[in-house]
mmCIF file of C-alpha atoms in Angstrom:
data_model
loop_
_atom_site.group_PDB
_atom_site.id
_atom_site.type_symbol
_atom_site.label_atom_id
_atom_site.label_comp_id
_atom_site.label_asym_id
_atom_site.label_seq_id
_atom_site.Cartn_x
_atom_site.Cartn_y
_atom_site.Cartn_z
ATOM 1 C CA MET A 1 26.405 67.136 2.829
ATOM 2 C CA CYS A 2 27.474 63.789 1.714
ATOM 3 C CA LYS A 3 28.104 62.121 5.683
ATOM 4 C CA LEU A 4 24.653 63.399 6.707
ATOM 5 C CA LEU A 5 22.970 61.813 3.706
ATOM 6 C CA VAL A 6 24.800 58.533 4.350
ATOM 7 C CA THR A 7 23.794 59.059 8.102
ATOM 8 C CA LEU A 8 20.493 59.468 6.954
ATOM 9 C CA MET A 9 20.558 56.609 4.750
ATOM 10 C CA MET A 10 21.715 53.907 7.566
ATOM 11 C CA LEU A 11 19.301 55.763 9.819
ATOM 12 C CA ILE A 12 16.207 54.814 7.054
ATOM 13 C CA CYS A 13 17.632 51.039 6.394
ATOM 14 C CA SER A 14 18.050 50.577 10.202
ATOM 15 C CA SER A 15 14.760 51.778 10.874
ATOM 16 C CA CYS A 16 13.451 49.378 8.274
ATOM 17 C CA GLY A 17 15.208 46.339 9.190
ATOM 18 C CA LEU A 18 13.789 47.203 12.645
ATOM 19 C CA VAL A 19 9.947 47.191 11.650
ATOM 20 C CA GLN A 20 10.512 44.069 9.568
ATOM 21 C CA LYS A 21 11.658 42.076 12.826
ATOM 22 C CA VAL A 22 8.896 43.385 14.507
ATOM 23 C CA ALA A 23 6.239 42.426 12.287
ATOM 24 C CA VAL A 24 7.865 39.579 11.707
ATOM 25 C CA SER A 25 7.210 38.885 15.513
ATOM 26 C CA THR A 26 4.236 39.959 15.960
ATOM 27 C CA THR A 27 2.717 37.607 12.938
ATOM 28 C CA ALA A 28 4.708 34.985 14.476
ATOM 29 C CA ASP A 29 2.979 35.258 18.052
ATOM 30 C CA MET A 30 -0.135 35.500 16.025
ATOM 31 C CA LEU A 31 0.302 32.323 13.870
ATOM 32 C CA PHE A 32 1.433 30.143 16.980
ATOM 33 C CA ASP A 33 -1.577 31.061 18.822
ATOM 34 C CA ALA A 34 -3.585 30.350 15.958
ATOM 35 C CA THR A 35 -2.659 26.716 15.318
ATOM 36 C CA LYS A 36 -5.291 26.234 18.220
ATOM 37 C CA GLU A 37 -8.158 27.217 15.829
ATOM 38 C CA ILE A 38 -6.692 24.635 13.135
ATOM 39 C CA GLU A 39 -7.058 21.669 16.015
ATOM 40 C CA THR A 40 -10.909 22.246 15.363
ATOM 41 C CA GLU A 41 -10.710 21.638 12.124
ATOM 42 C CA GLY A 42 -13.223 18.779 11.444
ATOM 43 C CA ASN A 43 -13.066 18.827 7.529
ATOM 44 C CA TRP A 44 -10.196 16.547 6.213
ATOM 45 C CA ASP A 45 -9.847 17.935 3.230
ATOM 46 C CA ILE A 46 -9.778 21.537 3.958
ATOM 47 C CA PHE A 47 -6.727 20.534 6.273
ATOM 48 C CA LYS A 48 -5.033 18.948 3.564
ATOM 49 C CA ASP A 49 -5.437 21.736 1.146
ATOM 50 C CA GLY A 50 -4.830 24.575 3.426
ATOM 51 C CA VAL A 51 -2.069 23.714 5.436
ATOM 52 C CA PRO A 52 0.890 23.678 3.002
ATOM 53 C CA GLY A 53 0.179 27.671 1.869
ATOM 54 C CA ASN A 54 0.327 28.620 5.493
ATOM 55 C CA LEU A 55 3.603 26.648 6.053
ATOM 56 C CA LYS A 56 5.325 27.893 2.925
ATOM 57 C CA MET A 57 4.653 31.623 4.124
ATOM 58 C CA MET A 58 5.974 30.639 7.620
ATOM 59 C CA GLU A 59 9.210 29.107 6.245
ATOM 60 C CA GLY A 60 9.773 32.806 4.606
ATOM 61 C CA MET A 61 9.476 34.364 7.801
ATOM 62 C CA VAL A 62 11.726 32.236 9.303
ATOM 63 C CA PHE A 63 14.510 33.241 6.516
ATOM 64 C CA VAL A 64 13.956 36.860 8.084
ATOM 65 C CA GLN A 65 14.078 35.615 11.480
ATOM 66 C CA PRO A 66 15.906 32.433 12.148
ATOM 67 C CA LYS A 67 16.005 31.996 15.739
ATOM 68 C CA ASN A 68 12.440 32.811 16.293
ATOM 69 C CA LYS A 69 10.836 29.738 18.298
ATOM 70 C CA LYS A 70 7.021 30.073 17.676
ATOM 71 C CA LEU A 71 8.049 30.351 14.261
ATOM 72 C CA LEU A 72 10.374 26.895 14.226
ATOM 73 C CA VAL A 73 7.546 25.210 16.867
ATOM 74 C CA GLY A 74 4.708 26.252 14.489
ATOM 75 C CA LEU A 75 7.118 24.835 11.528
ATOM 76 C CA ALA A 76 7.584 21.536 13.254
ATOM 77 C CA LYS A 77 4.010 21.179 14.556
ATOM 78 C CA GLY A 78 2.911 22.024 11.051
ATOM 79 C CA TYR A 79 5.354 19.419 8.596
ATOM 80 C CA ALA A 80 4.643 16.955 11.438
ATOM 81 C CA GLY A 81 0.892 17.527 11.802
ATOM 82 C CA TYR A 82 0.850 17.128 8.015
ATOM 83 C CA ALA A 83 2.740 14.235 7.562
ATOM 84 C CA PHE A 84 0.288 12.377 10.266
ATOM 85 C CA ALA A 85 -2.734 13.702 9.016
ATOM 86 C CA VAL A 86 -2.414 13.838 5.513
ATOM 87 C CA THR A 87 0.210 11.835 3.482
ATOM 88 C CA GLU A 88 0.686 9.158 6.492
ATOM 89 C CA SER A 89 -2.878 8.473 6.364
ATOM 90 C CA LEU A 90 -3.199 8.262 2.686
ATOM 91 C CA PHE A 91 -0.068 5.899 2.969
ATOM 92 C CA ILE A 92 -1.516 3.479 5.965
ATOM 93 C CA PRO A 93 -2.765 1.061 2.845
ATOM 94 C CA ASP A 94 0.568 0.636 1.162
ATOM 95 C CA GLN A 95 2.035 0.633 4.550
ATOM 96 C CA LEU A 96 -0.245 -2.406 5.570
ATOM 97 C CA LYS A 97 0.143 -4.403 2.335
ATOM 98 C CA ASP A 98 3.806 -4.054 2.523
ATOM 99 C CA ARG A 99 4.380 -2.413 -0.845
ATOM 100 C CA GLU A 100 6.798 -0.134 -2.728
ATOM 101 C CA SER A 101 4.720 3.958 -2.799
ATOM 102 C CA PRO A 102 6.054 6.954 -3.345
ATOM 103 C CA LEU A 103 3.978 8.268 -0.594
ATOM 104 C CA ARG A 104 6.590 6.444 1.349
ATOM 105 C CA TYR A 105 8.844 9.366 0.001
ATOM 106 C CA GLN A 106 7.002 12.215 0.817
ATOM 107 C CA LEU A 107 6.326 11.045 4.097
ATOM 108 C CA LEU A 108 10.477 10.878 4.682
ATOM 109 C CA ALA A 109 10.240 14.255 3.020
ATOM 110 C CA ASN A 110 7.486 15.701 5.286
ATOM 111 C CA TYR A 111 8.930 14.310 8.577
ATOM 112 C CA THR A 112 12.557 15.373 7.920
ATOM 113 C CA LYS A 113 11.067 19.217 7.430
ATOM 114 C CA ALA A 114 9.786 18.751 10.754
ATOM 115 C CA LEU A 115 12.723 17.544 12.446
ATOM 116 C CA ASP A 116 14.813 20.454 11.221
ATOM 117 C CA PHE A 117 12.630 22.630 12.553
ATOM 118 C CA GLY A 118 12.144 21.150 15.590
ATOM 119 C CA LEU A 119 16.071 20.900 15.955
ATOM 120 C CA ARG A 120 16.789 24.370 15.236
ATOM 121 C CA PHE A 121 14.409 25.044 17.764
ATOM 122 C CA MET A 122 16.212 23.189 20.477
ATOM 123 C CA GLU A 123 19.559 24.842 19.072
ATOM 124 C CA VAL A 124 17.889 28.205 20.129
ATOM 125 C CA GLY A 125 17.073 26.755 23.372
ATOM 126 C CA GLY A 126 20.679 25.596 23.877
ATOM 127 C CA VAL A 127 20.258 21.727 23.230
ATOM 128 C CA SER A 128 22.199 20.237 19.909
ATOM 129 C CA PHE A 129 21.560 16.887 18.539
ATOM 130 C CA ASP A 130 24.978 15.871 19.013
ATOM 131 C CA ASP A 131 24.212 17.050 23.013
ATOM 132 C CA LEU A 132 21.014 14.421 22.527
ATOM 133 C CA ARG A 133 23.317 11.616 21.345
ATOM 134 C CA LYS A 134 26.059 11.806 24.027
ATOM 135 C CA LYS A 135 22.988 11.392 26.362
ATOM 136 C CA ILE A 136 22.212 7.745 25.057
ATOM 137 C CA ASN A 137 23.517 5.515 27.116
ATOM 138 C CA GLU A 138 23.341 7.475 30.381
ATOM 139 C CA GLU A 139 20.041 7.159 32.621
ATOM 140 C CA GLN A 140 17.865 9.609 32.753
ATOM 141 C CA GLY A 141 20.454 11.622 30.687
ATOM 142 C CA ILE A 142 18.134 13.224 27.987
ATOM 143 C CA VAL A 143 15.668 13.831 30.903
ATOM 144 C CA HIS A 144 17.953 16.333 32.951
ATOM 145 C CA LEU A 145 19.620 17.516 29.615
ATOM 146 C CA LEU A 146 15.876 18.673 28.753
ATOM 147 C CA GLU A 147 15.107 19.866 31.923
ATOM 148 C CA GLU A 148 18.002 22.016 32.140
ATOM 149 C CA ASN A 149 17.198 23.958 29.632
ATOM 150 C CA PHE A 150 13.510 23.932 29.127
ATOM 151 C CA ASP A 151 10.333 24.357 31.040
ATOM 152 C CA ASP A 152 6.818 23.424 31.204
ATOM 153 C CA SER A 153 5.765 26.009 28.765
ATOM 154 C CA THR A 154 3.609 25.230 25.648
ATOM 155 C CA LEU A 155 5.872 26.453 23.351
ATOM 156 C CA ASP A 156 8.853 24.351 24.784
ATOM 157 C CA LEU A 157 6.627 21.565 25.478
ATOM 158 C CA GLU A 158 5.128 21.422 21.971
ATOM 159 C CA GLY A 159 8.466 21.873 20.402
ATOM 160 C CA VAL A 160 10.374 18.981 22.353
ATOM 161 C CA LEU A 161 6.992 16.821 21.263
ATOM 162 C CA TYR A 162 6.861 17.580 17.757
ATOM 163 C CA THR A 163 10.813 16.753 17.226
ATOM 164 C CA ALA A 164 10.361 13.570 19.401
ATOM 165 C CA GLN A 165 7.180 12.376 16.916
ATOM 166 C CA SER A 166 9.085 13.366 13.959
ATOM 167 C CA LEU A 167 12.043 11.503 14.695
ATOM 168 C CA GLY A 168 10.491 8.372 15.922
ATOM 169 C CA THR A 169 8.324 8.154 12.705
ATOM 170 C CA LEU A 170 11.532 8.763 10.782
ATOM 171 C CA ILE A 171 13.223 5.698 12.664
ATOM 172 C CA PHE A 172 9.755 3.296 12.416
ATOM 173 C CA LEU A 173 9.843 4.247 9.035
ATOM 174 C CA GLN A 174 13.596 3.079 8.348
ATOM 175 C CA LYS A 175 13.729 0.218 11.017
ATOM 176 C CA ASP A 176 15.671 -1.887 8.723
ATOM 177 C CA GLN A 177 18.663 0.826 9.173
ATOM 178 C CA MET A 178 20.543 0.090 12.454
ATOM 179 C CA LYS A 179 21.551 3.551 12.533
ATOM 180 C CA MET A 180 18.433 5.033 12.917
ATOM 181 C CA VAL A 181 16.944 2.551 15.419
ATOM 182 C CA ALA A 182 20.110 3.151 17.433
ATOM 183 C CA LEU A 183 18.585 6.911 18.024
ATOM 184 C CA LEU A 184 15.321 5.522 19.436
ATOM 185 C CA PRO A 185 16.222 5.959 22.960
ATOM 186 C CA ILE A 186 16.346 9.472 22.036
ATOM 187 C CA VAL A 187 13.268 9.450 21.204
ATOM 188 C CA LYS A 188 12.022 7.354 24.435
ATOM 189 C CA GLY A 189 14.004 10.243 26.720
ATOM 190 C CA MET A 190 12.105 12.807 25.048
ATOM 191 C CA PHE A 191 8.956 11.504 25.226
ATOM 192 C CA ASP A 192 9.954 10.586 29.149
ATOM 193 C CA TRP A 193 10.605 14.116 29.799
ATOM 194 C CA ILE A 194 6.862 15.684 28.173
ATOM 195 C CA ALA A 195 5.602 12.936 30.387
ATOM 196 C CA MET A 196 6.625 13.980 33.633
ATOM 197 C CA LYS A 197 5.890 17.897 32.603
ATOM 198 C CA ARG A 198 2.384 17.527 31.250
ATOM 199 C CA PRO A 199 1.403 13.699 30.896
ATOM 200 C CA ASP A 200 -1.870 14.815 29.364
ATOM 201 C CA ILE A 201 -0.809 16.556 26.554
ATOM 202 C CA ASN A 202 -2.813 16.400 23.703
ATOM 203 C CA TYR A 203 -4.858 13.804 24.869
ATOM 204 C CA GLY A 204 -2.456 11.076 25.643
ATOM 205 C CA THR A 205 -0.208 11.608 22.485
ATOM 206 C CA CYS A 206 2.556 10.381 24.867
ATOM 207 C CA ASP A 207 0.754 7.208 26.006
ATOM 208 C CA ILE A 208 0.057 6.366 22.372
ATOM 209 C CA PHE A 209 3.725 6.409 21.802
ATOM 210 C CA PHE A 210 4.741 4.193 25.290
ATOM 211 C CA ALA A 211 1.793 2.065 24.152
ATOM 212 C CA ALA A 212 3.646 1.713 20.348
ATOM 213 C CA TYR A 213 7.258 1.552 21.807
ATOM 214 C CA GLU A 214 6.408 -1.577 24.160
ATOM 215 C CA ALA A 215 3.674 -3.390 20.814
ATOM 216 C CA GLY A 216 6.069 -2.530 18.213
ATOM 217 C CA ARG A 217 9.344 -4.410 19.341
ATOM 218 C CA PRO A 218 9.746 -8.026 20.094
ATOM 219 C CA LYS A 219 10.907 -9.413 23.168
ATOM 220 C CA MET A 220 14.425 -9.873 21.947
ATOM 221 C CA LEU A 221 14.634 -6.115 21.437
ATOM 222 C CA GLY A 222 13.511 -5.192 24.430
ATOM 223 C CA GLY A 223 9.688 -4.771 23.649
ATOM 224 C CA ASP A 224 7.076 -6.433 25.347
ATOM 225 C CA PRO A 225 3.833 -6.793 23.285
ATOM 226 C CA VAL A 226 1.376 -7.878 26.056
ATOM 227 C CA LYS A 227 2.774 -4.594 28.293
ATOM 228 C CA GLY A 228 2.384 -2.584 25.076
ATOM 229 C CA LYS A 229 -1.442 -4.061 24.442
ATOM 230 C CA ALA A 230 -2.775 -2.991 28.266
ATOM 231 C CA LEU A 231 -1.099 0.461 27.750
ATOM 232 C CA PHE A 232 -3.218 0.917 24.799
ATOM 233 C CA LYS A 233 -6.195 -0.346 26.608
ATOM 234 C CA ALA A 234 -5.893 2.107 29.593
ATOM 235 C CA LEU A 235 -5.386 4.708 27.200
ATOM 236 C CA ILE A 236 -8.390 3.823 25.005
ATOM 237 C CA ASN A 237 -10.079 3.943 28.538
ATOM 238 C CA LYS A 238 -8.719 6.638 29.893
ATOM 239 C CA TYR A 239 -9.572 9.286 26.386
ATOM 240 C CA PRO A 240 -12.395 6.826 24.960
ATOM 241 C CA HIS A 241 -13.008 9.883 22.308
ATOM 242 C CA ASN A 242 -9.557 10.381 21.327
ATOM 243 C CA TRP A 243 -10.081 7.808 18.472
ATOM 244 C CA LEU A 244 -6.495 7.856 17.205
ATOM 245 C CA ALA A 245 -5.722 5.619 20.317
ATOM 246 C CA ARG A 246 -7.748 3.156 18.750
ATOM 247 C CA ILE A 247 -6.327 3.748 15.340
ATOM 248 C CA ALA A 248 -2.911 3.290 16.629
ATOM 249 C CA TYR A 249 -4.388 -0.055 18.973
ATOM 250 C CA LEU A 250 -5.297 -1.343 15.309
ATOM 251 C CA ARG A 251 -1.786 -0.072 13.239
ATOM 252 C CA PHE A 252 0.724 -0.831 16.198
ATOM 253 C CA TYR A 253 -0.783 -4.286 18.225
ATOM 254 C CA VAL A 254 -4.114 -5.273 16.649
ATOM 255 C CA ILE A 255 -3.129 -6.383 12.756
ATOM 256 C CA PRO A 256 0.672 -7.044 13.311
ATOM 257 C CA MET A 257 -0.197 -9.856 15.889
ATOM 258 C CA VAL A 258 -3.460 -10.904 13.562
ATOM 259 C CA ASP A 259 -5.583 -10.491 16.123
ATOM 260 C CA GLU A 260 -8.849 -10.920 14.020
ATOM 261 C CA GLU A 261 -11.428 -10.951 17.377
ATOM 262 C CA GLU A 262 -9.916 -7.681 18.841
ATOM 263 C CA PHE A 263 -9.740 -6.199 14.862
ATOM 264 C CA LYS A 264 -13.508 -7.026 14.195
ATOM 265 C CA LYS A 265 -14.382 -4.886 17.852
ATOM 266 C CA GLU A 266 -12.609 -1.964 16.641
ATOM 267 C CA MET A 267 -13.219 -1.542 13.329
ATOM 268 C CA ASP A 268 -17.238 -2.364 14.514
ATOM 269 C CA TYR A 269 -16.679 0.088 16.766
ATOM 270 C CA LEU A 270 -14.988 2.888 14.743
ATOM 271 C CA LYS A 271 -17.713 2.027 12.054
ATOM 272 C CA LYS A 272 -20.353 3.383 14.855
ATOM 273 C CA MET A 273 -18.493 6.583 15.468
ATOM 274 C CA ARG A 274 -17.885 7.129 11.749
ATOM 275 C CA GLU A 275 -21.706 7.110 11.583
ATOM 276 C CA LYS A 276 -22.030 9.579 13.870
ATOM 277 C CA TYR A 277 -19.391 11.730 13.119
ATOM 278 C CA LEU A 278 -20.619 12.027 9.765
ATOM 279 C CA ALA A 279 -24.368 12.435 10.692
ATOM 280 C CA HIS A 280 -23.114 15.592 13.074
ATOM 281 C CA ILE A 281 -19.696 16.609 12.716
ATOM 282 C CA PRO A 282 -19.500 18.274 8.953
ATOM 283 C CA TRP A 283 -22.637 20.063 9.157
ATOM 284 C CA ARG A 284 -22.654 21.268 12.445
ATOM 285 C CA PRO A 285 -24.277 25.019 13.306
ATOM 286 C CA ARG A 286 -22.182 27.705 14.235
ATOM 287 C CA GLY A 287 -22.124 26.952 17.820
ATOM 288 C CA GLY A 288 -19.901 24.535 17.364
ATOM 289 C CA PRO A 289 -19.503 20.789 18.792
ATOM 290 C CA GLU A 290 -19.342 21.818 22.199
ATOM 291 C CA GLN A 291 -23.295 21.987 22.023
ATOM 292 C CA SER A 292 -23.794 18.607 20.663
ATOM 293 C CA GLU A 293 -25.834 16.264 22.745
ATOM 294 C CA PHE A 294 -23.143 13.464 21.926
ATOM 295 C CA PRO A 295 -20.396 13.342 24.066
ATOM 296 C CA GLU A 296 -18.014 12.406 21.664
ATOM 297 C CA PHE A 297 -18.296 16.026 20.126
ATOM 298 C CA GLN A 298 -18.261 18.166 23.179
ATOM 299 C CA ASP A 299 -14.483 18.880 23.281
ATOM 300 C CA LYS A 300 -13.923 20.741 20.223
ATOM 301 C CA GLY A 301 -10.053 20.551 20.866
ATOM 302 C CA LEU A 302 -10.480 17.092 19.998
ATOM 303 C CA LEU A 303 -12.091 17.317 16.681
ATOM 304 C CA LEU A 304 -8.739 17.391 14.393
ATOM 305 C CA PHE A 305 -7.939 14.095 16.064
ATOM 306 C CA GLN A 306 -11.087 12.662 15.246
ATOM 307 C CA THR A 307 -10.802 13.693 11.956
ATOM 308 C CA ILE A 308 -7.770 12.294 11.407
ATOM 309 C CA ALA A 309 -8.615 9.299 12.859
ATOM 310 C CA MET A 310 -12.202 8.494 10.654
ATOM 311 C CA LYS A 311 -9.812 8.934 7.986
ATOM 312 C CA GLN A 312 -7.265 6.463 8.753
ATOM 313 C CA TYR A 313 -10.167 4.230 9.339
ATOM 314 C CA GLU A 314 -11.041 4.752 6.247
ATOM 315 C CA MET A 315 -7.835 3.957 4.753
ATOM 316 C CA ILE A 316 -7.626 0.565 6.997
ATOM 317 C CA LYS A 317 -11.415 -0.496 5.954
ATOM 318 C CA SER A 318 -10.058 -0.219 1.881
ATOM 319 C CA VAL A 319 -7.805 -3.114 2.426
ATOM 320 C CA GLU A 320 -9.335 -5.156 5.181
ATOM 321 C CA LYS A 321 -9.581 -7.865 3.627
ATOM 322 C CA ASP A 322 -6.200 -8.451 2.599
ATOM 323 C CA LEU A 323 -5.155 -7.913 5.972
ATOM 324 C CA LEU A 324 -6.156 -10.879 8.374
#
């Protein structure tokens, strides 16, 4: 009788564990698919206030299923997205004026979380951080390593993308530390692989990196600001409604190069776009931006990018008099 009871208890516990895992897997699928809806958010404050709770819920689910790739990618994307959209946006005035700010430490914390989850995703896929470091000095070594272990699915591409973005920003924020700067070839190799698989991912995210990569380093360190400017110009022409391209151009080329003419030109353009945005996006009818008569708002997948761009424009505008 005792053996029968023990057996029944083991079966019940096993069944509960199985049900729990199935529930987490199903929810993970739903949450990963739901991230596309977040990309249509046109209100920066709603994004800022709404995302953190979802991220903590997903972290709890990862505790149950630590190798669930969709949860890991969702968390890498979520923390990187929140860091860029919220913390980095608020940090821009302090960053441009080169003043100490507690926001810098929160930004480091958010991108570190994103990087940790991204690296965990990559380890599940068969690539460790040590594997990446070993390929730094091998031509196309990182590209070949990623090609052997990942495919062109959105899951794999986004997993690598947000891992690369997080590491790249952490390097940028700590560029006075040579051990961090030495890791930059890893980021470059990861973006090379993503661009090879899907060059138009996220409306030019790879192009923004390549332009900033050239513009942000002097020639003595292998950069080429002139090439960087040309890449930014080509990017803006290619994705005219992704205003983040113009924001990146301002932050990584125009302001550092003290180009007053380009600064005025880009800020005037963004001012006009902000007027359109405020008039037509936050109060749009149920039909959505794709019904707008304005071409800028017909692609609803761009809405969150445009929302972030407008916030970052406001942050640059707040210190405009002190920049040039």
